[in-house]
C-alpha positions as a Python dict, from the first residue, in 0.01 Angstrom:
ca = {
    (1, 'Q'): (0, 0, 0),
    (2, 'V'): (358, 112, -104),
    (3, 'Q'): (531, 330, 147),
    (4, 'L'): (878, 488, 141),
    (5, 'V'): (969, 686, 449),
    (6, 'E'): (1287, 891, 455),
    (7, 'S'): (1458, 1019, 758),
    (8, 'G'): (1794, 1177, 868),
    (9, 'G'): (1787, 1514, 706),
    (10, 'A'): (1946, 1791, 907),
    (11, 'L'): (2152, 2109, 914),
    (12, 'V'): (2522, 2027, 879),
    (13, 'K'): (2835, 2238, 832),
    (14, 'P'): (3036, 2221, 500),
    (15, 'G'): (3279, 1927, 509),
    (16, 'G'): (3046, 1739, 746),
    (17, 'S'): (2882, 1413, 703),
    (18, 'L'): (2515, 1286, 725),
    (19, 'R'): (2336, 956, 673),
    (20, 'L'): (1982, 940, 527),
    (21, 'S'): (1757, 643, 563),
    (22, 'C'): (1464, 514, 350),
    (23, 'T'): (1251, 232, 489),
    (24, 'A'): (1015, 64, 245),
    (25, 'S'): (696, -142, 292),
    (26, 'G'): (410, -274, 93),
    (27, 'F'): (610, -449, -173),
    (28, 'T'): (882, -714, -233),
    (29, 'F'): (1183, -494, -172),
    (30, 'D'): (1436, -738, -353),
    (31, 'D'): (1237, -702, -675),
    (32, 'Y'): (1287, -329, -714),
    (33, 'S'): (1572, -81, -788),
    (34, 'M'): (1585, 181, -518),
    (35, 'G'): (1711, 524, -573),
    (36, 'W'): (1799, 856, -413),
    (37, 'F'): (1700, 1182, -570),
    (38, 'R'): (1722, 1553, -469),
    (39, 'Q'): (1559, 1875, -544),
    (40, 'L'): (1773, 2173, -503),
    (41, 'P'): (1590, 2518, -441),
    (42, 'G'): (1437, 2644, -752),
    (43, 'K'): (1545, 2348, -962),
    (44, 'E'): (1400, 2021, -1088),
    (45, 'R'): (1450, 1695, -909),
    (46, 'E'): (1772, 1511, -1009),
    (47, 'G'): (1916, 1168, -971),
    (48, 'V'): (2171, 1103, -701),
    (49, 'S'): (2225, 735, -681),
    (50, 'Y'): (2049, 413, -733),
    (51, 'S'): (2077, 26, -644),
    (52, 'S'): (1983, -198, -931),
    (53, 'W'): (1745, -488, -836),
    (54, 'R'): (1895, -698, -1125),
    (55, 'D'): (2271, -706, -1045),
    (56, 'G'): (2298, -532, -712),
    (57, 'R'): (2528, -272, -867),
    (58, 'T'): (2508, 87, -738),
    (59, 'Y'): (2536, 396, -970),
    (60, 'Y'): (2598, 755, -888),
    (61, 'A'): (2566, 1101, -1043),
    (62, 'E'): (2885, 1259, -1130),
    (63, 'S'): (2835, 1541, -878),
    (64, 'V'): (2837, 1312, -586),
    (65, 'R'): (3062, 1015, -691),
    (66, 'G'): (3334, 970, -433),
    (67, 'R'): (3148, 1145, -161),
    (68, 'F'): (2818, 976, -129),
    (69, 'T'): (2762, 607, -74),
    (70, 'L'): (2428, 418, -124),
    (71, 'L'): (2395, 110, 100),
    (72, 'R'): (2109, -134, 55),
    (73, 'I'): (2001, -389, 328),
    (74, 'N'): (1738, -615, 170),
    (75, 'S'): (1669, -790, 507),
    (76, 'K'): (1567, -455, 650),
    (77, 'N'): (1384, -316, 342),
    (78, 'T'): (1598, -18, 388),
    (79, 'I'): (1847, 189, 182),
    (80, 'Y'): (2088, 444, 326),
    (81, 'L'): (2268, 745, 170),
    (82, 'Q'): (2595, 820, 347),
    (83, 'M'): (2696, 1162, 251),
    (84, 'D'): (3055, 1280, 331),
    (85, 'N'): (3241, 1605, 261),
    (86, 'L'): (2909, 1787, 215),
    (87, 'K'): (2904, 2117, 24),
    (88, 'P'): (2656, 2396, 33),
    (89, 'E'): (2548, 2296, -325),
    (90, 'D'): (2421, 1968, -164),
    (91, 'T'): (2149, 2158, 8),
    (92, 'A'): (1821, 2004, -114),
    (93, 'V'): (1526, 1798, -23),
    (94, 'Y'): (1623, 1432, -69),
    (95, 'Y'): (1379, 1177, -190),
    (96, 'C'): (1390, 790, -209),
    (97, 'A'): (1209, 608, -496),
    (98, 'R'): (1136, 255, -614),
    (99, 'G'): (1126, 130, -979),
    (100, 'R'): (1224, -135, -1212),
    (101, 'I'): (1484, 60, -1390),
    (102, 'I'): (1820, -100, -1475),
    (103, 'G'): (2132, 7, -1650),
    (104, 'S'): (2417, 252, -1596),
    (105, 'D'): (2312, 546, -1826),
    (106, 'Y'): (2256, 836, -1609),
    (107, 'Y'): (1989, 1007, -1817),
    (108, 'T'): (1795, 690, -1818),
    (109, 'W'): (1807, 592, -1446),
    (110, 'A'): (1767, 954, -1341),
    (111, 'H'): (1455, 1009, -1551),
    (112, 'Q'): (1174, 1048, -1296),
    (113, 'G'): (921, 874, -1533),
    (114, 'N'): (1112, 553, -1473),
    (115, 'W'): (1032, 551, -1106),
    (116, 'N'): (695, 432, -964),
    (117, 'D'): (663, 566, -614),
    (118, 'W'): (834, 832, -400),
    (119, 'G'): (875, 915, -44),
    (120, 'Q'): (780, 1247, 123),
    (121, 'G'): (1137, 1376, 121),
    (122, 'T'): (1379, 1495, 395),
    (123, 'Q'): (1559, 1829, 408),
    (124, 'V'): (1939, 1853, 398),
    (125, 'T'): (2094, 2196, 457),
    (126, 'V'): (2469, 2239, 431),
    (127, 'S'): (2563, 2585, 584),
    (128, 'S'): (2810, 2733, 817),
}
């Protein structure tokens, strides 16, 4: 049974940092791309970042590039999302996902239909 469990969400002030974790089980971790998505209040879920199973490269949405870093540790079946210089507009529920997607095109990798399984989400609130 596939399980993806996120943790690390919290209330943080603008300009602050936070690190989210997603631990996976029930499948061969190395064989899958792993991604982070978020759902802002009143909006659809959007892609944040993902790590490709094929070449190990990491891709980012333009809105977070340079502030967020995805770290993947295959030996721990875990991915992290290090979020720095957080802004109020980063407030969202953050989800991790697994899939077989590859490639750098945002509109392809961020399409939710290309991901097989999702975690339950963790709330990040950026507010003073």
